[in-house]
Short mmCIF file of C-alpha atoms and ligand atoms in Angstrom, two decimals:
data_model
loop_
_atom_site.label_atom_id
_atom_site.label_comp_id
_atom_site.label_asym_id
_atom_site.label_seq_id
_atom_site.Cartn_x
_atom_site.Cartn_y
_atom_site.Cartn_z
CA UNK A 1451 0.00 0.00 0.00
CA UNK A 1452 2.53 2.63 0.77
CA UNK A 1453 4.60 1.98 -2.40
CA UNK A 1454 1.47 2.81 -4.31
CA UNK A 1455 0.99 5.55 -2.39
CA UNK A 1456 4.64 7.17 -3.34
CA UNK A 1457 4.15 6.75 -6.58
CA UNK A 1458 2.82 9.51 -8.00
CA UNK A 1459 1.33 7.18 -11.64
CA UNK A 1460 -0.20 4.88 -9.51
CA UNK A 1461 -1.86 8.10 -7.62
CA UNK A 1462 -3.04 9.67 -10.85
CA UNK A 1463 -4.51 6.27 -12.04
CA UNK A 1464 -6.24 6.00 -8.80
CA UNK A 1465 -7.83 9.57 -8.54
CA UNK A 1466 -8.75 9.79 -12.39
CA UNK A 1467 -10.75 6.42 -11.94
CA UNK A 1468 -12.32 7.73 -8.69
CA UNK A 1469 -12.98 11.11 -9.13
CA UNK A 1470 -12.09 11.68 -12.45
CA UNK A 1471 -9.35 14.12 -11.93
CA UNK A 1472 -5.84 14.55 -12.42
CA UNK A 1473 -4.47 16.40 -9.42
CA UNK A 1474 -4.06 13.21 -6.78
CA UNK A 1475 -2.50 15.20 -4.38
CA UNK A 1476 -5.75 17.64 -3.38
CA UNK A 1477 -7.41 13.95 -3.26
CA UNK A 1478 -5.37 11.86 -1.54
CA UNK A 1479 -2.24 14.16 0.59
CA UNK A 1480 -4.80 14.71 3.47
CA UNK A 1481 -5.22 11.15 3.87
CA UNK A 1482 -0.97 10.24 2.92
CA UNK A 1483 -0.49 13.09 5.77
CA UNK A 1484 -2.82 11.35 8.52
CA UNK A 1485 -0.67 8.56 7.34
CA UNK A 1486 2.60 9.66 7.82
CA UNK A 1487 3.61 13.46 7.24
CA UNK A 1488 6.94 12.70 5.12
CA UNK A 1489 4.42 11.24 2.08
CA UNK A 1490 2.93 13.54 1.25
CA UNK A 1491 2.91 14.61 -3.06
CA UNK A 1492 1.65 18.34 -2.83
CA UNK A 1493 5.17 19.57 -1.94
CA UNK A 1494 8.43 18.19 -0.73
CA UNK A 1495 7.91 17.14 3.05
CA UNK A 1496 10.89 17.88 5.13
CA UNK A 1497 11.24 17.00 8.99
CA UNK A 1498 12.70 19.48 11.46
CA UNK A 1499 15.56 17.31 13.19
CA UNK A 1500 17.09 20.17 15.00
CA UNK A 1501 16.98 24.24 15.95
CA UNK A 1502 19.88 26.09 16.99
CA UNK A 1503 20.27 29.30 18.61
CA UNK A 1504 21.93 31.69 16.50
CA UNK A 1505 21.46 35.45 18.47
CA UNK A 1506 18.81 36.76 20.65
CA UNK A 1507 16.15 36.83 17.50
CA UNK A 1508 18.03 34.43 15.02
CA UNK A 1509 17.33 30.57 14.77
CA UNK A 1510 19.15 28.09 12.76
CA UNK A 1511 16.52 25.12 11.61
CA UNK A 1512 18.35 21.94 10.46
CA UNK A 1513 15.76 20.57 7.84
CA UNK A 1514 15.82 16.86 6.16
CA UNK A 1515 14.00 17.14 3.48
CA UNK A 1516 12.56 14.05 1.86
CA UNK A 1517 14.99 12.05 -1.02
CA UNK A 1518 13.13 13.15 -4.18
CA UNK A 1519 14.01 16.73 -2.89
CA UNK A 1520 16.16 18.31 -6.24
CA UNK A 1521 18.65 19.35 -4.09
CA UNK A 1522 20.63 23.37 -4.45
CA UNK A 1523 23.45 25.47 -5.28
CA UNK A 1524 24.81 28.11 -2.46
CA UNK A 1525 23.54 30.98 -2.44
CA UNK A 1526 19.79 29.64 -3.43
CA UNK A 1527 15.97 30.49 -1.88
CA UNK A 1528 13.23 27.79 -0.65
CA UNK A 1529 9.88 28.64 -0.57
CA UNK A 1530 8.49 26.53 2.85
CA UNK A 1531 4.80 25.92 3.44
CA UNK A 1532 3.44 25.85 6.72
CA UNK A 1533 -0.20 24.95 8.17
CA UNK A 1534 -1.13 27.74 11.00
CA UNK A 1535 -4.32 27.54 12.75
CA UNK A 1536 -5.79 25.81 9.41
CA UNK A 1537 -4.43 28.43 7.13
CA UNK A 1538 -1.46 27.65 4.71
CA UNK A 1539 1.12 30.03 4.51
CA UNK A 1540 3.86 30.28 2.04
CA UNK A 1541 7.67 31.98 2.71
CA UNK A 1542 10.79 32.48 0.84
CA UNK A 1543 14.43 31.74 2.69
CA UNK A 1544 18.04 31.79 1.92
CA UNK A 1545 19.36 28.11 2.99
CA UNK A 1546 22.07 28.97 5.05
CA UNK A 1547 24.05 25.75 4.29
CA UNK A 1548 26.70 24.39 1.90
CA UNK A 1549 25.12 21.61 -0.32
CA UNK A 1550 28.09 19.19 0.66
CA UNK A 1551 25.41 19.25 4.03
CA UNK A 1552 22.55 18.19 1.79
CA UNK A 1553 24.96 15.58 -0.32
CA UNK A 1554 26.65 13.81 2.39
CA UNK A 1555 24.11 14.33 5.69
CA UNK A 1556 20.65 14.71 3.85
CA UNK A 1557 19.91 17.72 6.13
CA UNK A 1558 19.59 21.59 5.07
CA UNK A 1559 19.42 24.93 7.22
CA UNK A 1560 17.27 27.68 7.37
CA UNK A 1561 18.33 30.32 9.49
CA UNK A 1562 15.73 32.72 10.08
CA UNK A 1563 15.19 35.72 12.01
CA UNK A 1564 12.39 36.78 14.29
CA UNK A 1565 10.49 39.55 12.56
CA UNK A 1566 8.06 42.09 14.70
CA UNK A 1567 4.90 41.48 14.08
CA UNK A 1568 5.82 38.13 11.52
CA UNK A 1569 3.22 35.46 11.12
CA UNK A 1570 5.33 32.82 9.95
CA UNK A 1571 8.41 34.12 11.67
CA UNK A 1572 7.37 34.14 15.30
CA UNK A 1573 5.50 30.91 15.04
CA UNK A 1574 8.68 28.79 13.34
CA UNK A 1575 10.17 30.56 16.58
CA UNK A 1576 8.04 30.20 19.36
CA UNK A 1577 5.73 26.55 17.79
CA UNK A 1578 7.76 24.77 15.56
CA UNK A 1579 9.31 21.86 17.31
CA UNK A 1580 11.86 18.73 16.47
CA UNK A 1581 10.14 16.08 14.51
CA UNK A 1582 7.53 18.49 12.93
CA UNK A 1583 7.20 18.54 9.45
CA UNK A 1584 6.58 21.18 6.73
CA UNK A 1585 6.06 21.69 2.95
CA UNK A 1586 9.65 22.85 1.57
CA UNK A 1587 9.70 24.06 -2.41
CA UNK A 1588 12.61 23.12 -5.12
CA UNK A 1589 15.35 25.84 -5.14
CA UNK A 1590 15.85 28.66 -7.17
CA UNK A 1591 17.68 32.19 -7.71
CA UNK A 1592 20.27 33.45 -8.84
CA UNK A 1593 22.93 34.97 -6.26
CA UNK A 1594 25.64 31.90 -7.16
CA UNK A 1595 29.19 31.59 -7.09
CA UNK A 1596 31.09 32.99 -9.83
CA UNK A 1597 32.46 29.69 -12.06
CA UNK A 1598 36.24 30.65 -12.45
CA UNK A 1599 37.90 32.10 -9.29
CA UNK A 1600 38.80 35.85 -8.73
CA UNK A 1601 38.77 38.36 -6.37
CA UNK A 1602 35.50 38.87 -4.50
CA UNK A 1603 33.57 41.42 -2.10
CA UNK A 1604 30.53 40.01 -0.19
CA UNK A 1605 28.67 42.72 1.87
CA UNK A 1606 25.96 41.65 3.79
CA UNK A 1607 23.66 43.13 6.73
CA UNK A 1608 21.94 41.31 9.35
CA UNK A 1609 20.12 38.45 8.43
CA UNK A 1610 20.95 39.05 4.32
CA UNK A 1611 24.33 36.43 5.99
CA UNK A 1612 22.55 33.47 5.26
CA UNK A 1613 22.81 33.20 1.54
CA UNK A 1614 26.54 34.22 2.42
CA UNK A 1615 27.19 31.43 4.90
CA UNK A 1616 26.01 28.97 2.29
CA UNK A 1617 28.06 30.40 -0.62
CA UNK A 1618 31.96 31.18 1.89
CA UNK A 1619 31.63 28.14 3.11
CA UNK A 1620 31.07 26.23 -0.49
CA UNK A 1621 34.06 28.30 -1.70
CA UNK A 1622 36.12 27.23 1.47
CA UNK A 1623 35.13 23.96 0.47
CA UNK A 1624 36.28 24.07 -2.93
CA UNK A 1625 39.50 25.41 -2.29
CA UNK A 1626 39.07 28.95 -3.84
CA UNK A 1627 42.33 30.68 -3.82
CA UNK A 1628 41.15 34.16 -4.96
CA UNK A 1629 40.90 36.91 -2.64
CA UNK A 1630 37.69 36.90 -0.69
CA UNK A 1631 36.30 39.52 1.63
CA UNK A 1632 33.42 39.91 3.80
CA UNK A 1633 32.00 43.47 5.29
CA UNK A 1634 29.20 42.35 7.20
CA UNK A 1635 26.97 44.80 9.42
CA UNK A 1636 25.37 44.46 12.43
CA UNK A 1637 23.84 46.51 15.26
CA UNK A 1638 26.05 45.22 17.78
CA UNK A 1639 28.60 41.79 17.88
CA UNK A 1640 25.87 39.98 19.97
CA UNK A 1641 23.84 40.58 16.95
CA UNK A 1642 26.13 38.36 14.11
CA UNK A 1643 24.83 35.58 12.99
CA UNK A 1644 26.49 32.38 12.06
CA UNK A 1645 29.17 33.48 14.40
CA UNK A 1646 31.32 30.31 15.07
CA UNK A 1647 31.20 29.38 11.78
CA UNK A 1648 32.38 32.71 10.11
CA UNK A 1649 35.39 32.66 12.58
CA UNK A 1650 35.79 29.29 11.71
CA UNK A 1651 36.04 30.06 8.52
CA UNK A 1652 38.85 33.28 8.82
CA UNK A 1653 41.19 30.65 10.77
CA UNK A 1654 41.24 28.01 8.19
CA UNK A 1655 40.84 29.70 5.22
CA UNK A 1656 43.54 31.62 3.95
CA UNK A 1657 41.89 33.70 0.66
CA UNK A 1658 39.25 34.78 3.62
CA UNK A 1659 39.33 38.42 4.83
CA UNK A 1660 36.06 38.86 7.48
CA UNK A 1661 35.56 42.47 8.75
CA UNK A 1662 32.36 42.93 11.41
CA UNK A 1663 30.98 45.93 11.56
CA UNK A 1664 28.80 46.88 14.41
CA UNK A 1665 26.66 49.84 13.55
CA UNK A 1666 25.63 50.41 16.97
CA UNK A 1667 28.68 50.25 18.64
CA UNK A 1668 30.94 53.57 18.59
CA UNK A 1669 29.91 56.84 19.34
CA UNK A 1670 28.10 57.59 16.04
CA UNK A 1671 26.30 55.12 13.77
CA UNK A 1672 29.20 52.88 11.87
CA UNK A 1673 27.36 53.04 8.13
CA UNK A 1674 29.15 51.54 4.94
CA UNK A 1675 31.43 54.27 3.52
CA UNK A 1676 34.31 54.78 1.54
CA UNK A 1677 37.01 54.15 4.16
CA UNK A 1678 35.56 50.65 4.05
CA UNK A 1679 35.77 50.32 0.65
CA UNK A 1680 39.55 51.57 0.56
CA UNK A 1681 40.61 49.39 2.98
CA UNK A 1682 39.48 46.17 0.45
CA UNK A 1683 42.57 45.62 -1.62
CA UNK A 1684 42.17 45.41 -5.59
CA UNK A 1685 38.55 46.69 -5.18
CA UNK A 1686 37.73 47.51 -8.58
CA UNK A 1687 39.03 43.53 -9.78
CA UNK A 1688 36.09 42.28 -7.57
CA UNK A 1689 32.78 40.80 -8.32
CA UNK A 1690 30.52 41.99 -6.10
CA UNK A 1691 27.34 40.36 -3.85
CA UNK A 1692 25.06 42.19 -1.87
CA UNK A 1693 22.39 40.92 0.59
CA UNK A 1694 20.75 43.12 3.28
CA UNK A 1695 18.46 45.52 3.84
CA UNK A 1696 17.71 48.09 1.03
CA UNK A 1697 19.35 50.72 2.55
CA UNK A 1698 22.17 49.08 2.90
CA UNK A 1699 21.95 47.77 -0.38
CA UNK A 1700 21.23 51.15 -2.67
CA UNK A 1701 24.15 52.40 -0.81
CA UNK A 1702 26.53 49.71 -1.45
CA UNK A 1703 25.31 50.19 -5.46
CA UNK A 1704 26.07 53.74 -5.31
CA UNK A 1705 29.28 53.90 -3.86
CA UNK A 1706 30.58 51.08 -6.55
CA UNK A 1707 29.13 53.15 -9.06
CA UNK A 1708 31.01 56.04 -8.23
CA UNK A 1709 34.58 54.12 -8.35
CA UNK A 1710 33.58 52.50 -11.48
CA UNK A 1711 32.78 49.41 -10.70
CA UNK A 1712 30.76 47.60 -13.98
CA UNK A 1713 27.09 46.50 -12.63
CA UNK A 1714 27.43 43.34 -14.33
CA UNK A 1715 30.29 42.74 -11.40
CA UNK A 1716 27.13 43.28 -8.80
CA UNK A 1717 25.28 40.64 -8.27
CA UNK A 1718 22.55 41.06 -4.81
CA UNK A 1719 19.44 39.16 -3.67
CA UNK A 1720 16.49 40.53 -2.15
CA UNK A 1721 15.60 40.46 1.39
CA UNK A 1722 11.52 41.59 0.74
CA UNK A 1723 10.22 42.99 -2.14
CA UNK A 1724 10.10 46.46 -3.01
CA UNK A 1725 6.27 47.12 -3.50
CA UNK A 1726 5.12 50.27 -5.78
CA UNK A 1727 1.98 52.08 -4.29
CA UNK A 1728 -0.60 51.33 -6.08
CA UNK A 1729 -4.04 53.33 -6.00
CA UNK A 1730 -6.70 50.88 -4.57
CA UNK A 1731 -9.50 52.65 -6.69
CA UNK A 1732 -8.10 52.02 -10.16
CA UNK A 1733 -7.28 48.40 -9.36
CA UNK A 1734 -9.65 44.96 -9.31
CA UNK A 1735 -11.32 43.94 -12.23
CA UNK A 1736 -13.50 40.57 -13.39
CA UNK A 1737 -10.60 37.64 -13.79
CA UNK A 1738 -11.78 34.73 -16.28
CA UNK A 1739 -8.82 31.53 -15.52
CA UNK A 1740 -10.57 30.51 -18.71
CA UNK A 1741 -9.11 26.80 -18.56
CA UNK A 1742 -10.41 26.41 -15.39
CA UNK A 1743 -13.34 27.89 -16.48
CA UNK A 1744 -13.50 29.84 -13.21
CA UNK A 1745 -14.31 33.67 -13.29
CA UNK A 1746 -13.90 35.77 -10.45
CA UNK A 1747 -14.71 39.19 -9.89
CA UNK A 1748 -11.46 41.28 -7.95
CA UNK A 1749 -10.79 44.51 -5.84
CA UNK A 1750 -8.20 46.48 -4.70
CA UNK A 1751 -4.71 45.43 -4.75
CA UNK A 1752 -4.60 41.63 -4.82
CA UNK A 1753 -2.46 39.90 -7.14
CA UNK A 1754 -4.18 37.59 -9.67
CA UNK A 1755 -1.65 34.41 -7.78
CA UNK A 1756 -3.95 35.19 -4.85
CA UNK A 1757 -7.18 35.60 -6.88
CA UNK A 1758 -6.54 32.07 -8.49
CA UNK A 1759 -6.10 30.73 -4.78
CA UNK A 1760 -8.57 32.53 -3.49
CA UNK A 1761 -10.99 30.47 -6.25
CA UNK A 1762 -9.38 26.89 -5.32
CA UNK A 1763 -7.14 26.79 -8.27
CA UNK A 1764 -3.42 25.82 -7.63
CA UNK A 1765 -1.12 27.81 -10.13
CA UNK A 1766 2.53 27.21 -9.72
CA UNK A 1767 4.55 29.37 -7.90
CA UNK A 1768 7.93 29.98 -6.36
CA UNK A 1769 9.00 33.08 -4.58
CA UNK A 1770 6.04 35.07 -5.08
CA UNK A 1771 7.61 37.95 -5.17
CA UNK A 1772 8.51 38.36 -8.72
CA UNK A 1773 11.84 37.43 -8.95
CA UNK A 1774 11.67 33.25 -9.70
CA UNK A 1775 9.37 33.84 -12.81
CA UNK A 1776 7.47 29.80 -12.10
CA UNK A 1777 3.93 31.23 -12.14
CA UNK A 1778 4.86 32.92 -15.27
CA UNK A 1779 0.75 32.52 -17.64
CA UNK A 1780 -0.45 33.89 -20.69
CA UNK A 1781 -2.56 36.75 -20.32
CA UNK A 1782 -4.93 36.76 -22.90
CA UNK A 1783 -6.54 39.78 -22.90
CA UNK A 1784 -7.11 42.65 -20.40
CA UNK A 1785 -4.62 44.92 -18.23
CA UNK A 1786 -2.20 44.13 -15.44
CA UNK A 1787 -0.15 46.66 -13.21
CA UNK A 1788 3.16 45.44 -12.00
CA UNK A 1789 3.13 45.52 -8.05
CA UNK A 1790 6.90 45.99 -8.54
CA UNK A 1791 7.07 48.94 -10.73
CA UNK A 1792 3.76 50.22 -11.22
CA UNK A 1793 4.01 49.83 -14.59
CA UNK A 1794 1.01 48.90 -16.95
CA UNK A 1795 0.58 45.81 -19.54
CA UNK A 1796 -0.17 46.45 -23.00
CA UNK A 1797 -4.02 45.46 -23.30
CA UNK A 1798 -3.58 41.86 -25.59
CA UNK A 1799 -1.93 38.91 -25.48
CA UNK A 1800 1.58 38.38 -23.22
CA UNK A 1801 3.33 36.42 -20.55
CA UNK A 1802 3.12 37.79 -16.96
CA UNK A 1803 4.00 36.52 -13.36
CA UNK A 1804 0.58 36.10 -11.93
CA UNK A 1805 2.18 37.04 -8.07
CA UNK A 1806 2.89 40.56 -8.93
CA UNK A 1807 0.56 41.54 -11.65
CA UNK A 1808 -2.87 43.12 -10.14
CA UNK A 1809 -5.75 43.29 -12.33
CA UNK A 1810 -6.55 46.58 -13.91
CA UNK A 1811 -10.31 45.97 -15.07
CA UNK A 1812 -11.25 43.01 -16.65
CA UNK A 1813 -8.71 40.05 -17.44
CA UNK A 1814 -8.22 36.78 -18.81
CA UNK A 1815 -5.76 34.66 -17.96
CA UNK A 1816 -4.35 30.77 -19.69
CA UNK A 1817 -4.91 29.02 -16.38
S1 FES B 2170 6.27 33.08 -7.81
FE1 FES B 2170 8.27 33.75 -8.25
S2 FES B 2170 7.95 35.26 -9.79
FE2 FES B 2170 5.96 34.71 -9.17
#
């Protein structure tokens, strides 16, 4: 019985002879979950096998994902899916690990930080427990390792480490023999995260150059500036990550600009979306998923990812926030406004990511 229920054919067989539909997993995961968590088809189950105090508002969680999991490069998002009180929620993290930890231990790391006022956050901090299990997605993004060795400059701030942990400690791994420095910002030193293992990494790593900066700490705010900059030898040679908050980010981008530096050297990740503000009044519309053959009628600005939801269809999705382009659709007709740049469609036929495009009176959509 439980082979058949792993295999997703024999699922699909079962559920179109049943009930005469293709999507087993709405049919069958509640029951595979009430079995045993792990077999479930909707998503990749993964068990939480430890948590690790990182700082005062950081946790590390050690993840083991189930084997058909795809696996990642460092410097890659998850989206995870957790149940709350009955109602799914859906997040995007940096895994904090190097994927030798997913090839050789089957585990992975999240290390995530305790946001005021998160949902998801505070709950993985204060409910999730050793041996529960949640929904984790297939990785994606771009912020990877460059494929030859040279020089490098990471800056990071706060939490934007973790993609950074994941990609030093690949490199260490690797041997990488190219200069590699690290300007990471914090509020204080109680505040940096991954600690042990970015000291770690300075003792046994000779390319490795790790400078701490805690903002809060001297007698005026300690902000990236130029002095920083000067003191990172062969800085215009380096290819350049990012990952922090925006602030921290825009001024990172600017002060590269000014000493030349080309911005196809920059590479950053985001750490939330920007969001344009959009007027509520112009937005909303009636939304026909015309394969579905659902039609919906919309207001204010939701994006048509949480429209389709919000009608019981399941479009793919990744990040949802733009950036991972999997619920990419056809539009077929109608107007969308970009939640990232406020920018209209044309009125006809084009692709658009369904997470970030709000309807702009009425649309239809190749779902
Ligand atoms: S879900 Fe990633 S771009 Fe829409």
């Amino acid at each position: 019985m439980l082979s058949l229920l792993e295999n997703n054919g024999a699922l699909r067989w079962l559920g179109k002879q049943l009930f005469n539909r293709e999507d087993p997993a709405a049919f069958f995961d509640p029951l595979l979950a009430s079995i045993d968590p792990m077999l479930v088809r909707q998503y990749v189950p993964a068990r939480v096998v430890d948590i690790v105090d990182e700082t005062a508002d950081t946790r590390t969680f050690v993840l083991q994902p189930a084997p058909r999991w795809q696996g990642f490069a460092a410097g890659q998002h998850v989206n995870i899916c957790i149940d709350i009180d009955g109602v799914r929620h859906n997040r995007t993290f940096s895994l904090s690990c190097s994927p030798r930890q997913w090839q050789q231990h089957g585990t992975v790391t999240l290390t995530i930080k305790r946001l005021p006022g998160g949902r998801v956050t505070n709950w993985m901090h204060d409910q999730l427990t050793i041996g529960t299990t949640l929904g984790l997605g297939e990785a994606f993004g771009e912020f990877l390792a460059p494929e030859l060795p040279e020089p490098l400059l990471f800056i990071a701030g706060g939490s934007g480490i973790t993609p950074v942990l994941s990609l030093l400690e690949t490199l260490a791994a690797d041997d990488f023999r190219a200069p590699v420095t690290l300007l990471y910002f914090v509020r204080t030193q109680a505040d940096v995260i991954g600690a042990e293992r970015l000291y770690a990494l300075r003792q046994r790593w000779p390319a490795f150059t790790l400078t701490v900066v805690a903002t809060d700490e001297g007698r005026t705010p300690q902000y990236l500036s130029d002095s920083h900059l000067d003191a990172v030898p062969g800085l215009s040679a380096r290819r350049c990550y990012f990952c922090g908050p925006k602030g921290l980010m825009d001024l990172a981008g600017d002060l590269l600009y000014h000493r030349g530096i080309d911005e196809h050297r920059i590479h950053s990740t985001f750490f939330s979306a920007p969001k344009a503000a959009l007027p509520d009044a112009d937005l909303g519309g009636d939304v026909r998923f015309e394969r579905s053959n659902v039609s919906v009628e919309a207001s204010g600005d939701v994006a048509l990812l949480e429209i389709a939801e919000a009608a019981r269809l399941s479009p793919k999705y990744g990040c949802r926030m733009g950036i991972c382009h999997q619920c990419s659709c056809r539009k077929t007709s109608g107007t969308v406004i970009n939640r990232l740049t406020g920018k209209a469609s044309g009125p006809g036929e084009e692709s658009i990511q369904l997470c970030v495009s709000v309807p702009q009176g009425p649309v239809t959509v190749d779902l």
